[in-house]
XYZ file of C-alpha atoms in Angstrom:
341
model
C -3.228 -14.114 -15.511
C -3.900 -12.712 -12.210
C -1.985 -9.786 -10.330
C -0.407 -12.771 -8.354
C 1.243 -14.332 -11.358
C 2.065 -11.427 -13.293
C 2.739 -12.191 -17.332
C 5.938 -9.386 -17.171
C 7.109 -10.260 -13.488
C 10.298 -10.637 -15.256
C 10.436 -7.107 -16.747
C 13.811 -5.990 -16.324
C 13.160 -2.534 -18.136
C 11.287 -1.331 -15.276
C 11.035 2.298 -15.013
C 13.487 3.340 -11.733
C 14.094 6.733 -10.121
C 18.069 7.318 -10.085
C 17.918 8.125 -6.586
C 16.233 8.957 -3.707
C 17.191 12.468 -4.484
C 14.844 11.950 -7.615
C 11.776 10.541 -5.458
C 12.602 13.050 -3.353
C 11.786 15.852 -5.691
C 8.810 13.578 -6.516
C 7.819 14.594 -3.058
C 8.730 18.098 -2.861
C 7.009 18.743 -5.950
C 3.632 16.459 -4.795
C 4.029 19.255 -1.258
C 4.150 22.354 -3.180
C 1.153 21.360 -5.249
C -1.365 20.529 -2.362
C -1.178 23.511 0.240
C -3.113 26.229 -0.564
C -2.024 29.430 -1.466
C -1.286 32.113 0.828
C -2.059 34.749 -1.386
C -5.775 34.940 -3.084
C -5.245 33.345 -6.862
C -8.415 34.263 -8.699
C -10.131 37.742 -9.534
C -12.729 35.982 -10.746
C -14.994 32.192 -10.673
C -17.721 31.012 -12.296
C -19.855 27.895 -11.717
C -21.846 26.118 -14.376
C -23.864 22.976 -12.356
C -25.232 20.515 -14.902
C -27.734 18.040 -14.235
C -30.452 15.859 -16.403
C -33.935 17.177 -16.349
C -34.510 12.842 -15.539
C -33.865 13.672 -11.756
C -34.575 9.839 -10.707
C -32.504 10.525 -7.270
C -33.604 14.130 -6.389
C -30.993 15.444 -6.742
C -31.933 19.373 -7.178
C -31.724 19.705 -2.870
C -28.731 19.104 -2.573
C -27.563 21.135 -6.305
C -29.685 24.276 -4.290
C -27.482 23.862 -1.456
C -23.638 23.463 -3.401
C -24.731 26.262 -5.376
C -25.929 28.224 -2.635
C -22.390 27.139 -0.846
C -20.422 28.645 -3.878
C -22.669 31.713 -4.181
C -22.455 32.947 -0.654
C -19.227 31.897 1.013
C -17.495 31.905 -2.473
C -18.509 34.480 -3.970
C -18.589 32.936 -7.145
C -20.861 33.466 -10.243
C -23.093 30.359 -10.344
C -25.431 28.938 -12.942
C -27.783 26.081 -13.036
C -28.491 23.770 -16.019
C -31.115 21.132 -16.878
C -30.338 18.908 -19.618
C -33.111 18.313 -21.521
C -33.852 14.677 -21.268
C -37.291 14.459 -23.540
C -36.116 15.186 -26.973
C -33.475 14.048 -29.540
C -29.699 14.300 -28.315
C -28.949 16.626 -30.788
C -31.370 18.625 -29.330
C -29.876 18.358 -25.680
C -26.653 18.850 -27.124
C -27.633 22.012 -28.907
C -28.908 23.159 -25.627
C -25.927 22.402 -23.908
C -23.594 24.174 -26.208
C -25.315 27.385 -25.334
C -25.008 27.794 -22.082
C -21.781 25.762 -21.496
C -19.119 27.976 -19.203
C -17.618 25.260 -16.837
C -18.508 22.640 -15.671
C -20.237 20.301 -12.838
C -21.649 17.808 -13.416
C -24.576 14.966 -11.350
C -27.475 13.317 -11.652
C -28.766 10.541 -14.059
C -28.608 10.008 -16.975
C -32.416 8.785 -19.417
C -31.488 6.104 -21.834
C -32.472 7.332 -24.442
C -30.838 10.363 -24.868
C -27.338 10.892 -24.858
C -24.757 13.812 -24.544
C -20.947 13.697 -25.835
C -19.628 15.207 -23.357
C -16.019 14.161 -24.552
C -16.970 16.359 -27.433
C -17.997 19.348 -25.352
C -15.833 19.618 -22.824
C -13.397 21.423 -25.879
C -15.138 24.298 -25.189
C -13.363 25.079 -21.568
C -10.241 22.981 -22.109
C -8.800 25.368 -24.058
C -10.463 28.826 -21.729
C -7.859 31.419 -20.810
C -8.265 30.216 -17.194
C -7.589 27.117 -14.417
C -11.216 24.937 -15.127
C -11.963 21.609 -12.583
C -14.405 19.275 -13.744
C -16.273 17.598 -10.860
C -17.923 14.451 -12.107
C -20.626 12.540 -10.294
C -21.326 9.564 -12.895
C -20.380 6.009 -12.890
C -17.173 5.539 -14.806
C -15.944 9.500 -14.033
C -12.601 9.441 -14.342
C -12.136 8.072 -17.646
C -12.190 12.030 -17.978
C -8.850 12.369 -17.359
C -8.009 12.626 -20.818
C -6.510 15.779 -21.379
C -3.142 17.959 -19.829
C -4.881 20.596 -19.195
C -7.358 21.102 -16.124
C -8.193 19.561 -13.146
C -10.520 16.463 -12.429
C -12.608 15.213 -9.101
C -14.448 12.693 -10.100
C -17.350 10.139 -7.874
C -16.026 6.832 -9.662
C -12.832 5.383 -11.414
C -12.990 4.228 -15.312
C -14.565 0.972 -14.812
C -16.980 1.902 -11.525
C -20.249 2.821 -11.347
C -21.081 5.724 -9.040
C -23.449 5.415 -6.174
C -27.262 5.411 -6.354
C -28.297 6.976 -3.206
C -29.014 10.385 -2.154
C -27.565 11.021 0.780
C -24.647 8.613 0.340
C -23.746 10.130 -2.794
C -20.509 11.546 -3.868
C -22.407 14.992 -4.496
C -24.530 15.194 -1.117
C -20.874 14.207 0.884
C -19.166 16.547 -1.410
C -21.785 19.000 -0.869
C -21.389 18.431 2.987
C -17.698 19.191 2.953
C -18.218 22.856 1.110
C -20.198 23.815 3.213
C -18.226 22.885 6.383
C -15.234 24.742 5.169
C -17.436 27.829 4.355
C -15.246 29.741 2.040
C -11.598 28.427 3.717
C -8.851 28.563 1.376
C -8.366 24.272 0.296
C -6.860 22.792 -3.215
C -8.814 20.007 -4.917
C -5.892 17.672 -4.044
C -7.206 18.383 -0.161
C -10.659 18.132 -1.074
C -9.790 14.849 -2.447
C -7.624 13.466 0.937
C -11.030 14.204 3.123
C -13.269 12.493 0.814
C -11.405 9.700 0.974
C -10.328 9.532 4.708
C -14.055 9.899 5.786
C -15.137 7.147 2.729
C -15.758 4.296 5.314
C -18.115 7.029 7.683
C -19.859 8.749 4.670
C -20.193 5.414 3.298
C -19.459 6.460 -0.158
C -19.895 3.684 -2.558
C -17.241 4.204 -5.428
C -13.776 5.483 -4.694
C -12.747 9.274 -5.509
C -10.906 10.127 -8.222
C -8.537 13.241 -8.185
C -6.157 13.985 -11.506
C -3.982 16.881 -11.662
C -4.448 17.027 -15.514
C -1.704 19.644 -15.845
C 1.810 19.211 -14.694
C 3.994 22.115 -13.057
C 0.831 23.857 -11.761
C -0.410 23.236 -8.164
C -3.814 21.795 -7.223
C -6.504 24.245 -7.442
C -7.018 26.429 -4.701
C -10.918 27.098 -3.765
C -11.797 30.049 -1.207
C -13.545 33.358 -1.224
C -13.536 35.717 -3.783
C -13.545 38.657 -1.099
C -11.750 37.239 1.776
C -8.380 39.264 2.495
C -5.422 38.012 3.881
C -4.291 40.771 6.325
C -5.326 40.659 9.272
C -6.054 36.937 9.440
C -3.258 34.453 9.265
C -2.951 31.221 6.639
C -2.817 29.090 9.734
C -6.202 31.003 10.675
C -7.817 30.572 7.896
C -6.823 26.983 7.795
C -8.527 26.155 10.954
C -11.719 25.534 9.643
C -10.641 22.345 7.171
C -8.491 20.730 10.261
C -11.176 21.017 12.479
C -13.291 18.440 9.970
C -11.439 15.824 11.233
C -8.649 13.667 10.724
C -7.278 9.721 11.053
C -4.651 7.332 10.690
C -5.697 6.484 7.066
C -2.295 6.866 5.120
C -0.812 5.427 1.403
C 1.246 2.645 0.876
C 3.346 2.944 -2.001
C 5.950 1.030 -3.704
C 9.362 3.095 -4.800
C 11.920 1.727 -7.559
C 15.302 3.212 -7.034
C 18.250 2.672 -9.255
C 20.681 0.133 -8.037
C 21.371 -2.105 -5.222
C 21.239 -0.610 -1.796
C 23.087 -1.903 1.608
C 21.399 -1.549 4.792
C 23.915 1.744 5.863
C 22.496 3.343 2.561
C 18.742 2.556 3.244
C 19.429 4.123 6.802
C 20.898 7.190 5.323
C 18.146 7.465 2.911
C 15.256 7.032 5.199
C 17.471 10.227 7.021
C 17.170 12.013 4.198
C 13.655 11.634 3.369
C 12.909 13.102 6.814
C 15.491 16.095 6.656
C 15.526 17.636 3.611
C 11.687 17.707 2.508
C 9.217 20.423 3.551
C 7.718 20.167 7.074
C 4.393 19.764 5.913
C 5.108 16.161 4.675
C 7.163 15.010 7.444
C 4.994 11.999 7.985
C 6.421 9.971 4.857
C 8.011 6.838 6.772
C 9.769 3.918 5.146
C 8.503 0.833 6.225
C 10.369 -1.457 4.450
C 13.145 -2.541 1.857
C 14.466 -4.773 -0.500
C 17.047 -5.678 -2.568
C 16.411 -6.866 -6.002
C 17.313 -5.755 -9.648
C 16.593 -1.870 -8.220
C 16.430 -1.359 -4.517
C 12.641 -1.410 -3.517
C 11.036 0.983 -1.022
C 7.886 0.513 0.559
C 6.657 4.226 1.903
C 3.621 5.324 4.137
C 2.821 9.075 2.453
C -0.061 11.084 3.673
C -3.184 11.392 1.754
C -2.724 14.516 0.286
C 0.621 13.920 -0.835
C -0.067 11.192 -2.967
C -3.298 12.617 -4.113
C -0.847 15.022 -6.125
C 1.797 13.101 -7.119
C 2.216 13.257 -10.408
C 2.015 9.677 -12.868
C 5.512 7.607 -12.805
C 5.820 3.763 -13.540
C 8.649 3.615 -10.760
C 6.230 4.316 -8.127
C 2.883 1.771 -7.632
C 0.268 2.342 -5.037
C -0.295 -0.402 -2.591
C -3.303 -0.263 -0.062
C -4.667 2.302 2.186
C -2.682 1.549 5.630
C -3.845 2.623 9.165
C -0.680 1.917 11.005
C 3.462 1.411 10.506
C 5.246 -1.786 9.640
C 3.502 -3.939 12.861
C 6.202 -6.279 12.409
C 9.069 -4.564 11.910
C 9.922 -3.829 15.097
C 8.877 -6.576 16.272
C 10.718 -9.411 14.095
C 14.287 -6.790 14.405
C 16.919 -9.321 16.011
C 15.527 -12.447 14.941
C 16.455 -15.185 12.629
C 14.206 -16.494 9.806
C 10.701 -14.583 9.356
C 8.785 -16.112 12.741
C 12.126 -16.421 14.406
C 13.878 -19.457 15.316
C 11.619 -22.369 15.596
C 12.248 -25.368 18.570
């Protein structure tokens, strides 16, 4: 059956927040997660960039500039590895084992040899420290396995990655880094600008960003040696708000518990825009329904969905440019096009 013609449109079990008190926290918690840090996080990063030896898209340009990125505006400790792509896999494997510390990973993949990475990865999942696994491959985020790290990834489970240099997720990735030169930004950030610049860059896969562990915030990326005094967190934001910004937004569908008049929708939409931080005062509800749970249908910014956490009672939509266009203009009248002659 198709997404039209669901097999359990009937499912009366559906998983509901209690109230919008509940999505609210959703929200709050989603806010906290994706601004940076105002104080500096980590003593200490290290970056392990894998690649194959098989370098059928060139690839090692633009790994000499990310590196070079994360060495001298980081500050961070930076290693390069080629997979060896003309022997056995056990070979490869064995090679990989010994230099593993973190990792990044792009490039192709030969045929004929292959590398469990599913296997390897155990080696940092379980490191006495925050580890984010950037994945350029096709099918990336089936990654997102594990509760314990963080994941960017090019490509969802069932999408291949794209096959061209310069439109690649790691040459627009690579792009980004080095416009932000060192400015304090969490993945979940990281992830918003790839994907409200995916049309421009003309990325050919969609992003993938998975806060693997809950009750942590997004990572937070920026020099090693830059201090706060002296410079302000609205300074030092500068440089990620001047990349850009547009209208791009998320349109999201909300479950809530119970049937809802129109004076309680009105008081909720209130709500929604009083009592969460400033920073995510652009959530607007665009519409709602009554049905077996009162239905919401929200516009959140990019960031703020980017780190909301997993919950059946919320389903994305569509990427939106603009409000409700109609639901201003329809207020008043009877029957959806009005009243006909």
């Amino acid at each position: 059956m198709s997404s039209l013609h669901p097999l359990n449109a009937l499912n009366f079990d559906d998983a509901q927040y209690e109230g919008i008190d509940d999505f609210g926290a959703t929200l709050t918690k989603a806010a906290q997660a994706f601004l940076p840090t105002n104080t500096k996080r980590y003593g200490n990063a290290a970056v392990l960039f894998l690649s194959w030896t098989y370098d059928d898209m060139g690839i090692q340009g633009v790994q000499e500039r990310l590196l070079n990125v994360f060495k001298n505006k980081y500050h961070f400790s930076t290693e390069k590895f080629a997979i060896p792509g003309d022997g056995t896999s056990r070979e490869a494997e064995n090679a990989l084992i010994r230099t593993l510390l973190d990792f990044l990973a792009t490039g192709a993949q030969n045929s004929e040899v292959f590398v469990d990475w599913m296997e390897h990865r155990t080696y940092t999942d379980h490191a006495q420290a925050d580890t984010l696994y950037i994945l350029d491959c096709c099918y990336a985020s089936v990654a997102a396995i594990e509760d314990n790290n963080e994941l960017l990834a090019a490509s969802g489970r069932e999408s291949t990655a794209g096959s061209e240099l310069t439109t690649s997720f790691c040459s627009v990735f690579t792009n980004c880094m080095e416009a932000l030169a060192g400015c304090p930004i969490t993945v979940a950030q990281i992830h918003a600008h790839l994907l409200r610049f995916a049309h421009e860059n003309r990325l050919q896969a969609t992003p993938v960003h998975a806060t693997l562990s809950r009750n942590r915030p997004s990572i937070t990326l920026q020099a090693l040696n830059q201090e706060n005094t002296g410079t302000s967190f609205e300074e030092r934001m500068q440089p990620y708000q001047a990349m850009g910004d547009s209208p791009l937004r998320v349109l999201i569908k909300v479950k809530i518990q119970g049937a809802a008049t129109r004076p309680k929708i009105a008081e909720w939409t209130r709500w929604l825009t009083t009592n969460l931080p400033s920073n995510v005062a652009e959530i607007s509800v665009e519409a709602a329904f009554e049905g077996n749970s009162t239905l919401l249908f929200v516009t959140v910014p990019l960031e703020l969905w980017s780190s909301m956490e997993e919950n059946e009672a919320c389903t994305f939509i569509d990427f939106v440019q603009s409000e409700n266009i109609v639901k201003e203009g329809l207020t008043g009248q009877s029957g959806f096009f009005g009243e006909q002659d």
